[in-house]
Coordinates of N, CA, C and O and ligand atoms in Angstrom, one line a residue:
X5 N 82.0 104.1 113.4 CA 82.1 103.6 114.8 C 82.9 104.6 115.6 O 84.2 104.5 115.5
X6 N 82.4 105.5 116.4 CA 83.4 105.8 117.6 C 83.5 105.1 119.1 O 82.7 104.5 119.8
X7 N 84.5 105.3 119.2 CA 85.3 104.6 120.7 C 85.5 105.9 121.5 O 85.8 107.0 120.9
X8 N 85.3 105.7 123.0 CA 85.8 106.4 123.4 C 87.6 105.8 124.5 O 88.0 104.9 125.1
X9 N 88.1 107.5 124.0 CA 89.1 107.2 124.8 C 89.4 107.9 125.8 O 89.1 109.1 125.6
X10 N 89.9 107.7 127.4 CA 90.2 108.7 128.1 C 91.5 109.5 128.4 O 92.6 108.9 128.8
X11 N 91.3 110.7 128.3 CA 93.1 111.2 128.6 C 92.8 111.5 130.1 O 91.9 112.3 130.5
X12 N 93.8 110.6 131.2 CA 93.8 110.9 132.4 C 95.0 111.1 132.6 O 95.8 110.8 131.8
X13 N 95.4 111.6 133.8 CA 96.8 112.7 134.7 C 96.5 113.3 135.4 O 95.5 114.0 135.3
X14 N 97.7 113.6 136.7 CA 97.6 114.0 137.8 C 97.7 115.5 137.0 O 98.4 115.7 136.0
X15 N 96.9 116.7 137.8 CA 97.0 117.9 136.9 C 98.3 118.6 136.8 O 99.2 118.5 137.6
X16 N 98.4 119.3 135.4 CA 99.7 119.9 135.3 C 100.8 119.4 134.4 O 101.8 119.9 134.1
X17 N 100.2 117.8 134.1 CA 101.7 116.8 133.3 C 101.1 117.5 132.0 O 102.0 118.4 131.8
X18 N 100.3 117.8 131.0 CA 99.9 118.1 129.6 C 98.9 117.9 129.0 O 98.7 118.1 127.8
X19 N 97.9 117.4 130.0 CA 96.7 117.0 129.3 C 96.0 117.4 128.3 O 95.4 116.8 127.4
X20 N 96.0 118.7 128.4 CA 94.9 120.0 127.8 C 96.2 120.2 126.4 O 96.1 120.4 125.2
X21 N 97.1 120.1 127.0 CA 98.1 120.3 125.7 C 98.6 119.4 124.9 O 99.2 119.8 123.9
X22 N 98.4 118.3 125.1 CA 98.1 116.8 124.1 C 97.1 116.7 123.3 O 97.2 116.3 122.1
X23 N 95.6 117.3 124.4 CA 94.1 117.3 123.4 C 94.5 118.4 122.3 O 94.6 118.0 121.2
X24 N 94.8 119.7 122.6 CA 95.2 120.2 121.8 C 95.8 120.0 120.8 O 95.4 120.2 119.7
X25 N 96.8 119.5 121.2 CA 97.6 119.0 119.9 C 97.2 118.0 118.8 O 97.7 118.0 117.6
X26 N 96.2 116.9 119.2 CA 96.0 116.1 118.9 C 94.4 116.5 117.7 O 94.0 116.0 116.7
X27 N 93.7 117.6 118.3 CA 92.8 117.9 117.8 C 93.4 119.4 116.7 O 92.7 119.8 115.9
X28 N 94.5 119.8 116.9 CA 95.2 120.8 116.1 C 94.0 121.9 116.2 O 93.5 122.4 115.2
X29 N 93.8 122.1 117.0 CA 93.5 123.3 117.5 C 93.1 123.9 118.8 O 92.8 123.0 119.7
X30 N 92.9 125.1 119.1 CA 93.2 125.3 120.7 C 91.6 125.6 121.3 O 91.3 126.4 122.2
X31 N 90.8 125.0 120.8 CA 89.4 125.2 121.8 C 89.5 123.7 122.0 O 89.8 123.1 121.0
X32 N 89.2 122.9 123.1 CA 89.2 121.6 123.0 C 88.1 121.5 124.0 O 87.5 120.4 123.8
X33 N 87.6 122.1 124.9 CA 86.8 122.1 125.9 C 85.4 122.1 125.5 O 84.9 123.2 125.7
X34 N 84.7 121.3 125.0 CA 83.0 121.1 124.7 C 82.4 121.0 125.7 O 81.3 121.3 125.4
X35 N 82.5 120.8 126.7 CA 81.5 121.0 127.7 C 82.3 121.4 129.3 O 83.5 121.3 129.4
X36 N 81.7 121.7 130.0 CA 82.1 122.6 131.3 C 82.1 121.6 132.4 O 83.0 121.3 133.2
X37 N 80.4 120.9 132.2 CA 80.4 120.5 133.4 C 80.9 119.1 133.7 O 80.2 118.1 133.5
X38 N 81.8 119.0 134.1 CA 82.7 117.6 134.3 C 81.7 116.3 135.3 O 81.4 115.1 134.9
X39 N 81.3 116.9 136.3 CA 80.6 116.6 137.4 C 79.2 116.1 137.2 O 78.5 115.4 137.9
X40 N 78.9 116.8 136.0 CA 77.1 116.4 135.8 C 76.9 115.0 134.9 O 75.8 114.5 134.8
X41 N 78.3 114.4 134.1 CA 78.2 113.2 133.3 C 79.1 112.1 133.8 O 79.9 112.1 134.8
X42 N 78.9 111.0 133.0 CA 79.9 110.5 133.5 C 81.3 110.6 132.3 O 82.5 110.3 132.5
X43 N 80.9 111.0 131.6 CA 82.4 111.7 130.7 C 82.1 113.2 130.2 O 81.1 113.7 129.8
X44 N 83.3 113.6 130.3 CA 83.0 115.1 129.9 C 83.6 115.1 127.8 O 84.8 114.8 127.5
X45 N 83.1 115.2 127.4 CA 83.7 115.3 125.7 C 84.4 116.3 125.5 O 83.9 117.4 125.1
X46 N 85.6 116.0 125.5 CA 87.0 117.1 124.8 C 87.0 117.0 123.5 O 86.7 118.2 123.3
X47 N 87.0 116.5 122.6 CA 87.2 116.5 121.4 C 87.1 115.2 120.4 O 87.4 114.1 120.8
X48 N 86.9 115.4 119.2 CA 86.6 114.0 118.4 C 87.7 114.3 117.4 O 87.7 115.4 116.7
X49 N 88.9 113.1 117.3 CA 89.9 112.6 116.1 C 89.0 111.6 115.4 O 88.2 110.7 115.9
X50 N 89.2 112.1 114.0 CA 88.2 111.4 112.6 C 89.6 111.7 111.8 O 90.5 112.5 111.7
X51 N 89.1 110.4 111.3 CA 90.1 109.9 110.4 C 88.9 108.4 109.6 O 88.3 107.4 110.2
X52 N 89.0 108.6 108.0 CA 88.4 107.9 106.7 C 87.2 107.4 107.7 O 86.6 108.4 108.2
X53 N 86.8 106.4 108.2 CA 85.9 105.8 108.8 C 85.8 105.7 110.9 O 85.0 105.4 111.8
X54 N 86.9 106.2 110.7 CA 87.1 105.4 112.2 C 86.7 107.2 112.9 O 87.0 108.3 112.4
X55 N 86.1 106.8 114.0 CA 86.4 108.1 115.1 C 86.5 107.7 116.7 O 85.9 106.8 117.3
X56 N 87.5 108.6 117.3 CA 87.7 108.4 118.4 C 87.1 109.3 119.3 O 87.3 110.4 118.8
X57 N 86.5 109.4 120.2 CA 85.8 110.8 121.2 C 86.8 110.2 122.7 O 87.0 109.2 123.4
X58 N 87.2 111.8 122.6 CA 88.5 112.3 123.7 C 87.4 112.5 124.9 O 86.6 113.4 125.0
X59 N 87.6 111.6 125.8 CA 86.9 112.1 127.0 C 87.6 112.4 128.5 O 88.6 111.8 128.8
X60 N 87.3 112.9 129.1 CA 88.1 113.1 130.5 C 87.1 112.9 131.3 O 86.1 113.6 131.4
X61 N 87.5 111.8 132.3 CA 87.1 110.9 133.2 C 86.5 112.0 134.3 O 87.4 112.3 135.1
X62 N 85.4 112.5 134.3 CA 85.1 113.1 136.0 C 85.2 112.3 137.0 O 85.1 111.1 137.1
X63 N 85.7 113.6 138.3 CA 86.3 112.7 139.3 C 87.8 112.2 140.0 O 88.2 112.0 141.1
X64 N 88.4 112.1 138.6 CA 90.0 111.7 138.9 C 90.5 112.6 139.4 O 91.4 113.2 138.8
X65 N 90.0 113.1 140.7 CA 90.7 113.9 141.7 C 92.0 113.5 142.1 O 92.3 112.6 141.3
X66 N 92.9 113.7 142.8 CA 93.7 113.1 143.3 C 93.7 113.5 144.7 O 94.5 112.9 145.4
X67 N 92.9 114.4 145.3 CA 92.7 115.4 146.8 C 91.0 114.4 147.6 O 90.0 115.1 147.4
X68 N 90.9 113.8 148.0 CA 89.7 113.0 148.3 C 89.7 113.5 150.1 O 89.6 112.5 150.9
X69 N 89.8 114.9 150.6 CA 89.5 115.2 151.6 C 88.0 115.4 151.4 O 87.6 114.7 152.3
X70 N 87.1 115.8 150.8 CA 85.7 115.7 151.0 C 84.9 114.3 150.5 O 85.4 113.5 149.7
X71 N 83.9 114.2 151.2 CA 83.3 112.6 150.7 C 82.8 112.8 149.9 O 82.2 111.8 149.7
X72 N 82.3 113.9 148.8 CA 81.5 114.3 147.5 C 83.0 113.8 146.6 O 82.8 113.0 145.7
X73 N 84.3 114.2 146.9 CA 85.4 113.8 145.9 C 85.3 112.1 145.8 O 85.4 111.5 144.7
X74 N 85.2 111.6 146.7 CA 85.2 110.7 147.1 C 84.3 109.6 146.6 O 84.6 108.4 146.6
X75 N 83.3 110.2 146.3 CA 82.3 109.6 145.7 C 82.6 110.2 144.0 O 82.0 109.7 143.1
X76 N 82.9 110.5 144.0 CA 83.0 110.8 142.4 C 84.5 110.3 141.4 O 84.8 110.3 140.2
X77 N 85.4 109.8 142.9 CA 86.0 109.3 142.7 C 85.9 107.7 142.1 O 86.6 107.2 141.2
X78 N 84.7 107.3 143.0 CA 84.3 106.0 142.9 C 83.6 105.6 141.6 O 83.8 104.6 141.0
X79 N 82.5 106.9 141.0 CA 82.1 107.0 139.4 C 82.8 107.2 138.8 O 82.7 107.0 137.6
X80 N 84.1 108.0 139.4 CA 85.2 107.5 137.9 C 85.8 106.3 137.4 O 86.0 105.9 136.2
X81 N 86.4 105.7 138.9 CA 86.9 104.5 138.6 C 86.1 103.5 137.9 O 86.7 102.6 137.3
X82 N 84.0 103.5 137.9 CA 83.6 102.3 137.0 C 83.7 102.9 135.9 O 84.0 102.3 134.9
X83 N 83.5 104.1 135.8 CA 82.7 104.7 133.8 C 84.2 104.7 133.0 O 84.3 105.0 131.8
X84 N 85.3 104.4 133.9 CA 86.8 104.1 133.0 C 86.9 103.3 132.5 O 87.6 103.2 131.5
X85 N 86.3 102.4 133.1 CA 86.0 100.8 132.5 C 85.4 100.7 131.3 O 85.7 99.6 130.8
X86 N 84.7 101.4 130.6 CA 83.8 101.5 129.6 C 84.9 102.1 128.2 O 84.6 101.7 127.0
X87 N 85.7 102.8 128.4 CA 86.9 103.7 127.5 C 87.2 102.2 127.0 O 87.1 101.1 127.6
X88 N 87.4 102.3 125.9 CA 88.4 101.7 124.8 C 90.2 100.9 125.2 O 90.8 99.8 125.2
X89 N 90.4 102.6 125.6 CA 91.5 103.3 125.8 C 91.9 104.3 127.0 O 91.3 105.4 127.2
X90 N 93.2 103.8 128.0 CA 93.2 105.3 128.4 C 94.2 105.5 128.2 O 95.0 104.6 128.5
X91 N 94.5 106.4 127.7 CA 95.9 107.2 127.5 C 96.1 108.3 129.0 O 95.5 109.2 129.4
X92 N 97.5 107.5 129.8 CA 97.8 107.7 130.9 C 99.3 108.3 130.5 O 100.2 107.6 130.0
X93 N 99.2 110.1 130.9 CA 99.7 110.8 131.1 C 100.8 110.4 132.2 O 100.6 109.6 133.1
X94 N 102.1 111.2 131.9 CA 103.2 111.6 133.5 C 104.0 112.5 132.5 O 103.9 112.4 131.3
X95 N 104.7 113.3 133.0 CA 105.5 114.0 133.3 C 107.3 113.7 133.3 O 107.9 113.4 134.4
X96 N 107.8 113.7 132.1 CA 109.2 113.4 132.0 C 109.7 112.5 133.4 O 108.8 111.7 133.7
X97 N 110.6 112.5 134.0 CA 111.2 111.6 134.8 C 111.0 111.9 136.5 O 111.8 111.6 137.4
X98 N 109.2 112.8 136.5 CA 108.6 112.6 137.5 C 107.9 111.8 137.6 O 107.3 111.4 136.6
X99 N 107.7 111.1 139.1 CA 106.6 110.3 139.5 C 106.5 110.5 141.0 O 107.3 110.6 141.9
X100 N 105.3 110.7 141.0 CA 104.5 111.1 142.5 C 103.9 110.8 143.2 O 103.9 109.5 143.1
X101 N 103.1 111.1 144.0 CA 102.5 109.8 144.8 C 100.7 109.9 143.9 O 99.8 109.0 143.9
X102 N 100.6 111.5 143.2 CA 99.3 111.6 142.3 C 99.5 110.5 141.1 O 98.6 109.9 140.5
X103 N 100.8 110.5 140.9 CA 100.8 109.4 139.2 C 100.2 108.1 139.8 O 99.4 107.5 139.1
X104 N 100.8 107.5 141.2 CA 100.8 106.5 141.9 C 98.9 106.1 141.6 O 98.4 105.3 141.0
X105 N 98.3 107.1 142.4 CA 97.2 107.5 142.7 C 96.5 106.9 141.1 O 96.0 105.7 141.0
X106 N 96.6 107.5 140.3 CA 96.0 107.3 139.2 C 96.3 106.3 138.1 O 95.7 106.2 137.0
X107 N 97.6 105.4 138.6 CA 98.0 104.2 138.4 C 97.0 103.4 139.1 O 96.5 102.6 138.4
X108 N 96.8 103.5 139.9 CA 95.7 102.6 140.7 C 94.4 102.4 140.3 O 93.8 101.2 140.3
X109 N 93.6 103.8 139.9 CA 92.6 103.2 138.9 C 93.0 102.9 137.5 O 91.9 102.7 136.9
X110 N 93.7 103.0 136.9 CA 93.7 102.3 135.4 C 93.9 101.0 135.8 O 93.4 100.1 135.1
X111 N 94.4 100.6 137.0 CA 94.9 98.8 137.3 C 93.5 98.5 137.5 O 93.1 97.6 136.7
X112 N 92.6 99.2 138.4 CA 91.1 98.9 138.6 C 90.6 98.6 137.9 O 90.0 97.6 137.8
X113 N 90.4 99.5 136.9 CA 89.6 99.5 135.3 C 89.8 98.3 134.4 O 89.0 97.7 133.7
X114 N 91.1 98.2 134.6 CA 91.3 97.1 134.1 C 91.5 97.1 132.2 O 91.9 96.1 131.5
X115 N 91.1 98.4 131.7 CA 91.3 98.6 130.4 C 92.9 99.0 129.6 O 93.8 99.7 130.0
X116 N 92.9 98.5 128.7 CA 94.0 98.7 128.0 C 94.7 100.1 128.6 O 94.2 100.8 129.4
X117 N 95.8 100.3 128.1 CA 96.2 101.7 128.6 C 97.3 102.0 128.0 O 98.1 101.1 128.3
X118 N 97.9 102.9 127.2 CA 99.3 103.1 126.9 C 99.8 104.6 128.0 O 99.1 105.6 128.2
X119 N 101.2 104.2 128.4 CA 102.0 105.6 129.1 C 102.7 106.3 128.3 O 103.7 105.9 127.7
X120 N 101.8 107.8 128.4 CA 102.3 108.8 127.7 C 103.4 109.4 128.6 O 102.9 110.2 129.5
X121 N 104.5 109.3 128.6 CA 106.0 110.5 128.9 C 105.7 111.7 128.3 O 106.1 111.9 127.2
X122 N 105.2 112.7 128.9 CA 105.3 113.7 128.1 C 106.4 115.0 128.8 O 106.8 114.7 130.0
X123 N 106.7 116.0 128.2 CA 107.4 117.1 129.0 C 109.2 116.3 128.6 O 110.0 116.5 129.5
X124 N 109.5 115.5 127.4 CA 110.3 115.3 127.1 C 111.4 116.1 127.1 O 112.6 115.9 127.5
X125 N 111.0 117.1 126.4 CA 111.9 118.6 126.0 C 112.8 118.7 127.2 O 114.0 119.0 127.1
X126 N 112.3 118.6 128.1 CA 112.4 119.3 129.5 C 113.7 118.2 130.2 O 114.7 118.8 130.6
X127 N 113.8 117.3 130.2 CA 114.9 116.3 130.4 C 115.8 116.9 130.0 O 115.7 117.4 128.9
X128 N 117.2 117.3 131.0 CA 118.2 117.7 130.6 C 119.3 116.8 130.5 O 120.1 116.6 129.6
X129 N 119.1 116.2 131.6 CA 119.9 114.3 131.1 C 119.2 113.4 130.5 O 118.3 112.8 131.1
X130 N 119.5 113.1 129.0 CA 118.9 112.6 128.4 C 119.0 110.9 128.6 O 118.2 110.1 128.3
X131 N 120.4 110.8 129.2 CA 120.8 109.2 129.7 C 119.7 108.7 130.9 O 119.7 107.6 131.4
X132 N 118.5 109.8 131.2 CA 118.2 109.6 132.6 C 116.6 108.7 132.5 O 115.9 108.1 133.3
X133 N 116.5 109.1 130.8 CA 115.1 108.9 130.2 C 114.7 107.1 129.9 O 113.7 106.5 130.3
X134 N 115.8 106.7 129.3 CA 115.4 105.2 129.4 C 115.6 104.3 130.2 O 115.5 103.2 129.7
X135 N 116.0 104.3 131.8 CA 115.9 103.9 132.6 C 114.9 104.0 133.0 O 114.0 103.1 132.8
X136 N 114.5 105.2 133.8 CA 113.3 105.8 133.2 C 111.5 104.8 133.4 O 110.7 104.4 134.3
X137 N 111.8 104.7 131.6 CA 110.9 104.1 130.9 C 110.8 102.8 131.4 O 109.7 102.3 131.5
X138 N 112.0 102.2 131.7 CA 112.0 100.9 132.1 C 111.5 100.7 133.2 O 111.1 99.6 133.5
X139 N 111.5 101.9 134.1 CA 111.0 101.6 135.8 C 109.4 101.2 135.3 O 108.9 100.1 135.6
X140 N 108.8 102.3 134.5 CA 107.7 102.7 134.9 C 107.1 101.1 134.3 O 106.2 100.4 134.7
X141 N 107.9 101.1 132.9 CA 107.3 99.8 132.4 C 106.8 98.8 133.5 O 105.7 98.4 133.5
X142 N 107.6 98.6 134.2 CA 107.8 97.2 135.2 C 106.4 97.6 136.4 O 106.0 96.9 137.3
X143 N 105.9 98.7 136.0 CA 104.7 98.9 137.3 C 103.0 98.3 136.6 O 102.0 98.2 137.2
X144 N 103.3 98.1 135.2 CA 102.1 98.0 134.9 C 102.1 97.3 133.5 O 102.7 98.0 132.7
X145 N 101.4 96.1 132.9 CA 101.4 95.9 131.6 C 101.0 96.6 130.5 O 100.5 96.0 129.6
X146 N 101.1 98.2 130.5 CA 100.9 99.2 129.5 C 100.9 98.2 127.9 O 101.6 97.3 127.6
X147 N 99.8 98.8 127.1 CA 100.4 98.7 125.7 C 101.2 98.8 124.9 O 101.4 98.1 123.9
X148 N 101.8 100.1 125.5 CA 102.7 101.0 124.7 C 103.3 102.1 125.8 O 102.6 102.7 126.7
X149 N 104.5 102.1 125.6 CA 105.2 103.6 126.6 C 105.7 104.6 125.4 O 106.5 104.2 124.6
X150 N 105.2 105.9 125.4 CA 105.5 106.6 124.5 C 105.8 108.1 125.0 O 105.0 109.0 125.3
X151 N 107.3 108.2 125.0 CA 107.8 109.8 125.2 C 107.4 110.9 123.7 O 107.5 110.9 122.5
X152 N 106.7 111.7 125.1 CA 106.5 112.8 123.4 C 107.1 114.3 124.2 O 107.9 114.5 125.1
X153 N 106.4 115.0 123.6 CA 106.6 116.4 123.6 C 105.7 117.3 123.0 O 105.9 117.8 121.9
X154 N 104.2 117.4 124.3 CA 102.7 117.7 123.9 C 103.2 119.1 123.1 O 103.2 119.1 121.9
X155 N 103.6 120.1 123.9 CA 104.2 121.5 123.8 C 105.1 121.8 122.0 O 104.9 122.6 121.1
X156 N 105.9 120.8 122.0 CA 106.8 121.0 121.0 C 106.0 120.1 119.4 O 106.4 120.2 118.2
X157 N 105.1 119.4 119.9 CA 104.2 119.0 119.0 C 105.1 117.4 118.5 O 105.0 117.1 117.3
X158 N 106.0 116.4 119.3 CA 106.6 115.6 119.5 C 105.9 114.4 119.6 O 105.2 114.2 120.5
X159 N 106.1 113.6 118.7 CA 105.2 112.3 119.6 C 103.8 112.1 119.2 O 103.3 111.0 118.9
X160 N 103.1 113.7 119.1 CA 101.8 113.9 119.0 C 101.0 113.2 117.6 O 99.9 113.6 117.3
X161 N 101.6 112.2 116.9 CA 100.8 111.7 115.4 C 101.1 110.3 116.2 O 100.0 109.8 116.7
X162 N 102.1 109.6 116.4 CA 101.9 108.5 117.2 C 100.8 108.2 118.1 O 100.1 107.3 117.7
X163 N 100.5 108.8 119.4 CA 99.6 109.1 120.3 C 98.3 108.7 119.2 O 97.9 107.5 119.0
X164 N 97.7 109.8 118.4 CA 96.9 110.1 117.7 C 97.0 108.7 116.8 O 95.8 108.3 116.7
X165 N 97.6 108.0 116.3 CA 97.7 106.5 115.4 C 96.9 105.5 116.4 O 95.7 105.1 116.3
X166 N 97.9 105.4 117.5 CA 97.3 104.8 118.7 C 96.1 104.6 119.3 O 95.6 103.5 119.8
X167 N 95.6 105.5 119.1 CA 94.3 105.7 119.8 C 92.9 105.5 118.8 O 91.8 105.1 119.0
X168 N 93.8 106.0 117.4 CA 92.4 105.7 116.2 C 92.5 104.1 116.3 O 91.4 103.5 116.3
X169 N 94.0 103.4 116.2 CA 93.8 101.7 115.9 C 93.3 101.2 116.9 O 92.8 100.1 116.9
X170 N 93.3 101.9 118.0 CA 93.0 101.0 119.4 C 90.9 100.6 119.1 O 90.2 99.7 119.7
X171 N 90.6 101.5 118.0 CA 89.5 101.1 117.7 C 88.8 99.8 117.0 O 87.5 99.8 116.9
Ligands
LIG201 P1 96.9 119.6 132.4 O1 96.7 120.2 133.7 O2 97.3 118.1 132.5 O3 95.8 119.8 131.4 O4 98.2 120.3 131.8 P2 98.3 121.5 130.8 O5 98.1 121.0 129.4 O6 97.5 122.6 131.2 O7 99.9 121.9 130.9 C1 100.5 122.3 132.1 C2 101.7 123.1 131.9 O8 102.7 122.2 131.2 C3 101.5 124.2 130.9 O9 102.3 125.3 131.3 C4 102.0 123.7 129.6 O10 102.5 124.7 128.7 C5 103.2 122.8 130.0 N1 103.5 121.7 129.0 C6 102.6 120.9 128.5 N2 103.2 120.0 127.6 C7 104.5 120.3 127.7 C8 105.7 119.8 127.0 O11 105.6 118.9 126.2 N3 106.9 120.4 127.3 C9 107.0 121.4 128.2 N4 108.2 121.9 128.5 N5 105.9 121.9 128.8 C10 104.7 121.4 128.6
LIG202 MG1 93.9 120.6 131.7

């Protein structure tokens, strides 16, 4: 049985470097055209029976100055609904008005979701982190809130447990 799951984030928190990690190795990109499906296929976690296919939502712009974004924004928000799973990205003890942005459609979608913290390393006050976690908690019934560290390879087998049981 594969599930799919989606890795979404405002660009720049780790995405590409989570799949990576998660797939242990650095080609992760199977197809190009984002725009022409309604999921683009990053990569497949297999494990004994179970498989998960890594997809990234076309569309989850966060810039909707043209009405082509706009509209593809709108095919992202239903074909999210269909994921298993989305594993929703942010960025250590940033939040922006793009995380905001993309908080709004996982609330839409309505599908499960765990918050990945990633860019952990990078926290220099470490006192600053579980407060933190607690804001973010309080914005959304997540499954799970999980600080990793995509880069430093932190976190990255939990994420990857998560996502195979979520099946
Ligand atoms: P994407 O746009 O969401 O796919 O983000 P990328 O995976 O391309 O990462 C954006 C930048 O953040 C790159 O320079 C990465 O090396 C860096 N980055 C990703 N994960 C981590 C992390 O855990 N810690 C730190 N310090 N940097 C990271
Ligand atoms: Mg990327």
């Amino acid at each position: 049985y594969a599930g799919l799951i989606a890795i979404v984030g405002r660009p720049n928190v780790g995405k590409s470097t989570l799949l990576n990690a998660l797939l242990g190795q650095k080609i992760s990109i199977t197809s190009k055209k984002p725009q022409t499906t309604r999921h683009r296929i990053l990569g497949i976690l297999t494990e004994e029976n179970r498989q998960a296919v890594l997809v990234d939502t076309p569309g989850l712009h966060t810039e909707e100055k043209r009405a082509i974004n706009r509209l593809m924004n709108r095919a992202a928000s239903s074909s999210i609904a269909e994921v298993e799973l989305i594993v929703f990205l942010v960025e250590g003890t940033l939040w922006t008005k793009d995380d905001e942005l993309v908080l709004s459609k996982v609330k839409q979608s309505g599908a499960p979701c765990i918050l990945v913290v990633n860019k952990t390393d990078n926290i220099s006050d470490k006192d600053e982190l579980l407060p933190h976690l607690q804001k973010l908690g309080a914005m959304h019934e997540f499954r799970e809130i999980v600080p990793i560290s995509a880069s430093k390879g932190h976190g990255v087998d939990t994420i990857s447990q998560l996502c195979l049981n979520s099946l």
